[in-house]
Amino acid sequence: MKLSYLSRSIALGALGAVIALGGTTFSAQATNNNASLRIEPLNWWAGMHHSQLQLMVHGKDITKAKVSIKADGVTLKGVETTENPNYLFVNLDTQGAKAQTLELTFKQTDREAMHVSYELLKRDNASAARQGFGNQDVIYLITPDRFANGDPSNDNQSDMLERADRSNPGGRHGGDIQGIINSLDYLADLGVTQLWINPLTENNMAEYSYHGYSVTDHYRIDPRFGSNQDYRQLAVKAKEHGIGIIADVVVNHIGANHWWMQDLPSQDWLNLAPATEKVKTLKPIFTSHRRTTMQDPYATEQDKQEFSHGWFVESMPDLNQQQPLLANYLIQNSIWWVEYAQLSGIREDTYSYADKDFLVDWTKAIMAEYPKFNIVGEEWTGNPITVAYWQKDKVNKDGYRSALPSLMDFPLYETLLKALSEKESWSDGLIRLFEFLGNDMVYADPTQLVLFEGNHDTNRIYSLLGDNLALTKMALAYVLTSNRIPQIFYGSEILMQSPTKDRNDGITRSDFPGGWEGDAISVFDNKGLNADQASMLSFTRTLLNFRKTASYIHNGGLRHYVPKDGVYVQMRCSQQDCGDKARLMSIFNKNDKPVELLLERYRDLLGNARKARNVITGESVILDETLSLKEQGVTLLAIEEAN
């Protein structure tokens, strides 16, 4: 996530009071069967790989309380405190304990003892062995506020600051979890196997937080999207449709209206510039966005700190993951949502902006709990060397060893756009794609990168390619037949549009046609689509469903030929070395006039095969001396007689 839609001039009144840490006391929020205590995580599970559990307890002068526990096999290991008397961190060991209800007692000398029930639940069967997303999948990205409004009654909430206003491109429109549940038949029919959903946790900000990246409560689904139970129900119903759920997680920052900001757990909870003789209060510094400082052997510590410790904007306080209690909180929170909501993956926002060492601990903790899980990080840069630095098993000269399995492949995405937008020449056009794949040598495993044709932060692919249907199909086909994990953005299948210059978030994330009652155009009902939209939808559905059973795309080899005369050919094979010859021939043709493609050049991988099936049209194709390419576009040929 790159933020350009909020200026640094935005400041919330509560923020200044908290940054000054002037001693103003705010009352705690009530949860967990006691009106004066808040305890997080909300519950835990027996039989977790990590038996240590740390509870954050928030209440007036709670550090004065003596803590005791009634439980079978759960041990109270001690408590930790900060300079804020309203926080207590209770350390428990659940090793070998069975599912049960614990009783925690907090006794202060001058007050009546407080008794809190805390659930240690039974885990779902095979929870630890859950399969994460991978090359066999197609990920479909949804901005939930803009996809479908399945429950208009939750659009506005009395305890939420912002009200729905569908006429405002930057406001809330009312899409919700029920809308996604209602759409599962459509998504399954389309061929989607994973849903990456922009953050659903509470974002109780005054404006422009529909995107979900300004978290104000880590353990609550925003009520305008639904409830925690609705989210879990989505995962259950999605699984019935063969679809997994990938959560969008943010460990780098929070929203300025987060409940912590009324009463910070500690002075080092946030990244702030230190007070000086002239400036008596702590204040934020803003990130430079100079991500290469994290790898640059010549970078100064000051420049590194300005990148990783800086805030995006004043409305997004930057968290200090070097604070051990906060680090543990964030790790447990991520694991809690995976377990509770039956997730199959995490997409981690603004990955490199968080503390480097914390990121290793966070990733390892999740992957140790779920060994077959998957996590993809966002490192928004066109430089493959910068992206490669953060992937698991990459040997870096500075000794840093990441644990992150996957990253978003921004470098190849940006190259794909250039290749399809430029006129063909010696150094421009399709040759960019051919030469850029040579950079795969810098990655520990390029096949584990997530390649996309667009996301919530990029303008729409159809618009970026000049409203050219053939080029848009070419881009989608490249993503879906690459040796990457593919991801598409909601609405790309029906050519949703946007401006092409600068950031246009509100329009890029427009409402999905048919997601609101009364929409004149409805993708779900196949109503009102023009010919190009219908063609793109059919193309996408056909290719996604073909890909489901094409195992050689999931885990086979890739070979490609130097582009000539505006034509670029890739081959996919069952074996990594392509010793079994080609199974799929992908032909990307940028010519707007008919072309006769000489097949002799490709016989090393076609072998003696003389027949193929056009993946999109289903037509039989004879692989003789030449292949007629009648128009600009992509031709996908499944080789029927490979040998």
XYZ file of C-alpha atoms in Angstrom, residues 173-418:
246
model
C -20.514 2.568 -0.104
C -21.903 -0.318 1.927
C -20.326 -3.487 0.558
C -20.021 -6.194 3.190
C -19.267 -9.802 4.062
C -22.807 -10.940 3.302
C -22.380 -9.541 -0.191
C -19.307 -11.726 -0.692
C -21.154 -14.766 0.675
C -23.993 -14.104 -1.766
C -21.435 -13.956 -4.604
C -19.715 -17.281 -3.946
C -21.611 -19.113 -6.689
C -20.462 -16.502 -9.205
C -16.855 -16.644 -7.985
C -16.719 -20.435 -8.030
C -18.192 -20.506 -11.530
C -15.620 -17.929 -12.626
C -12.890 -20.311 -11.502
C -11.565 -18.431 -8.490
C -9.962 -20.582 -5.765
C -8.757 -17.959 -3.253
C -10.156 -14.619 -2.089
C -7.787 -11.918 -0.897
C -10.028 -9.406 0.838
C -8.787 -5.954 1.831
C -8.799 -5.552 5.646
C -12.126 -6.187 7.350
C -11.159 -5.199 10.895
C -12.705 -2.125 12.461
C -11.655 1.206 10.927
C -13.573 3.770 12.968
C -12.150 6.877 11.347
C -13.962 10.082 10.457
C -13.376 9.676 6.728
C -11.633 7.732 3.983
C -11.059 4.494 5.822
C -13.304 2.207 3.752
C -10.110 0.589 2.437
C -9.469 -0.970 5.839
C -5.831 -0.019 6.438
C -6.497 2.239 9.456
C -7.226 -0.411 12.089
C -8.905 0.824 15.259
C -9.611 -2.571 16.852
C -7.473 -5.622 16.056
C -10.048 -8.137 17.271
C -13.263 -6.778 15.793
C -14.638 -7.005 12.280
C -15.947 -3.589 11.306
C -19.709 -3.779 11.979
C -20.400 -2.128 8.634
C -18.946 -5.290 7.085
C -20.639 -7.638 9.539
C -19.460 -9.496 12.619
C -16.610 -11.795 13.575
C -19.050 -14.667 13.218
C -19.979 -13.505 9.705
C -16.308 -13.592 8.717
C -15.905 -17.125 9.974
C -19.120 -18.126 8.210
C -17.714 -16.678 4.991
C -14.687 -18.949 5.309
C -16.884 -21.981 5.964
C -19.156 -21.309 2.986
C -16.232 -20.379 0.726
C -14.566 -23.693 1.528
C -17.738 -25.470 0.415
C -17.225 -23.746 -2.950
C -13.570 -24.757 -3.130
C -12.388 -21.262 -2.215
C -9.945 -20.216 0.508
C -9.731 -16.888 2.339
C -6.575 -14.754 2.495
C -6.602 -12.036 5.153
C -5.042 -8.630 4.551
C -2.955 -7.921 7.665
C -1.255 -4.703 8.756
C 1.485 -4.863 11.401
C 3.195 -1.600 10.460
C 0.621 0.960 11.577
C -2.841 1.573 13.022
C -5.545 4.199 12.692
C -5.340 7.296 14.888
C -8.692 6.371 16.459
C -7.450 2.986 17.651
C -8.533 2.419 21.237
C -4.878 2.311 22.265
C -4.545 5.962 21.302
C -6.771 6.971 24.221
C -4.365 5.344 26.637
C -1.105 4.075 25.122
C 0.225 0.889 26.732
C 3.723 2.383 26.893
C 5.695 5.405 25.726
C 7.584 3.249 23.233
C 4.449 1.677 21.693
C 4.715 4.026 18.701
C 7.653 5.178 16.617
C 8.170 8.806 17.597
C 10.978 11.316 17.380
C 12.543 11.778 20.836
C 11.821 14.863 22.908
C 14.516 17.538 23.051
C 15.220 20.591 25.150
C 13.297 22.720 22.663
C 10.572 20.191 21.889
C 9.221 18.795 25.135
C 6.687 16.407 23.595
C 7.192 13.352 21.440
C 6.154 13.800 17.837
C 5.903 11.636 14.717
C 8.439 11.520 11.938
C 7.273 10.632 8.453
C 8.643 7.839 6.343
C 10.938 8.666 3.463
C 9.664 5.617 1.514
C 13.337 4.982 0.616
C 13.037 1.214 0.906
C 16.509 0.439 -0.447
C 18.022 1.782 2.776
C 17.117 -1.552 4.372
C 19.601 -3.320 2.066
C 22.029 -0.573 1.089
C 25.511 -1.342 2.492
C 26.261 2.388 2.517
C 23.027 3.644 4.089
C 23.226 5.564 7.365
C 21.301 4.480 10.435
C 19.454 7.789 10.316
C 18.143 7.078 6.810
C 17.189 3.522 7.772
C 15.285 4.802 10.795
C 13.487 7.443 8.763
C 12.183 4.748 6.432
C 11.189 2.042 8.907
C 10.199 4.227 11.875
C 8.381 6.906 9.908
C 4.612 7.344 9.720
C 2.716 7.307 6.436
C 0.488 10.172 7.557
C -0.662 11.639 10.872
C -3.827 9.564 10.760
C -1.784 6.324 10.704
C 0.458 6.046 13.791
C 3.496 3.877 13.145
C 3.937 0.921 15.495
C 7.245 0.106 17.165
C 7.641 -3.627 16.655
C 10.880 -3.532 18.671
C 8.661 -3.176 21.743
C 8.500 -6.856 22.863
C 4.993 -6.726 24.314
C 3.625 -5.132 21.152
C 5.549 -7.598 18.970
C 4.005 -10.506 20.851
C 0.551 -8.907 20.616
C 0.813 -8.609 16.829
C 2.051 -12.185 16.410
C -0.760 -13.585 18.544
C -3.325 -11.451 16.751
C -2.339 -12.830 13.343
C -2.413 -16.410 14.619
C -5.776 -15.778 16.297
C -7.410 -14.715 13.027
C -5.908 -17.658 11.104
C -7.299 -20.085 13.666
C -10.615 -18.353 14.273
C -11.505 -17.567 10.660
C -10.011 -20.710 9.105
C -7.732 -18.704 6.818
C -5.580 -20.182 4.053
C -3.198 -17.268 3.766
C -2.108 -13.793 4.774
C -1.216 -10.852 2.598
C 0.985 -8.563 4.685
C 0.646 -4.876 3.873
C 3.679 -2.543 3.580
C 5.913 -5.444 4.523
C 9.360 -3.845 4.584
C 8.229 -0.823 6.606
C 8.028 -2.857 9.821
C 11.057 -3.822 11.906
C 13.234 -6.338 10.013
C 13.917 -8.655 12.921
C 10.303 -8.601 14.044
C 9.193 -9.627 10.551
C 11.309 -12.770 10.822
C 9.844 -13.610 14.239
C 6.288 -12.879 13.084
C 6.590 -15.010 9.958
C 8.338 -17.907 11.686
C 5.743 -17.996 14.462
C 2.860 -18.267 11.989
C 4.580 -20.808 9.766
C 5.574 -22.934 12.756
C 1.920 -23.043 13.790
C 0.777 -23.826 10.223
C 3.655 -25.432 8.244
C 1.713 -25.619 4.944
C 0.394 -22.067 5.232
C 1.424 -19.213 2.946
C 2.138 -15.519 3.455
C 2.762 -12.948 0.737
C 4.328 -9.584 1.514
C 3.894 -6.281 -0.275
C 7.190 -4.715 -1.353
C 6.163 -2.090 -3.870
C 9.147 -1.560 -6.138
C 10.094 -2.269 -9.719
C 13.517 -3.511 -8.651
C 13.698 -7.331 -8.432
C 16.818 -7.136 -6.254
C 14.881 -5.197 -3.632
C 12.014 -7.704 -3.722
C 14.350 -10.715 -3.641
C 15.981 -9.490 -0.416
C 12.815 -10.288 1.565
C 12.135 -13.838 0.369
C 12.822 -16.944 2.397
C 16.106 -18.731 1.600
C 17.602 -15.686 -0.101
C 21.260 -15.433 0.925
C 21.893 -11.743 1.522
C 25.350 -10.261 1.836
C 24.426 -8.455 5.055
C 23.419 -11.773 6.665
C 19.702 -11.005 6.866
C 17.622 -14.168 6.456
C 13.950 -13.633 5.869
C 11.312 -16.284 6.548
C 8.694 -14.906 4.140
C 7.580 -17.482 1.519
C 6.129 -15.085 -1.064
C 6.105 -11.482 -2.266
C 4.023 -9.479 -4.713
C 5.804 -9.390 -8.077
C 5.609 -5.653 -8.748
C 8.716 -5.728 -10.974
C 7.204 -8.180 -13.458
C 3.804 -6.451 -13.293
C 5.354 -3.108 -14.241
C 7.361 -4.763 -17.007
C 4.223 -6.424 -18.376
C 2.514 -3.024 -18.643
C 5.458 -1.514 -20.485
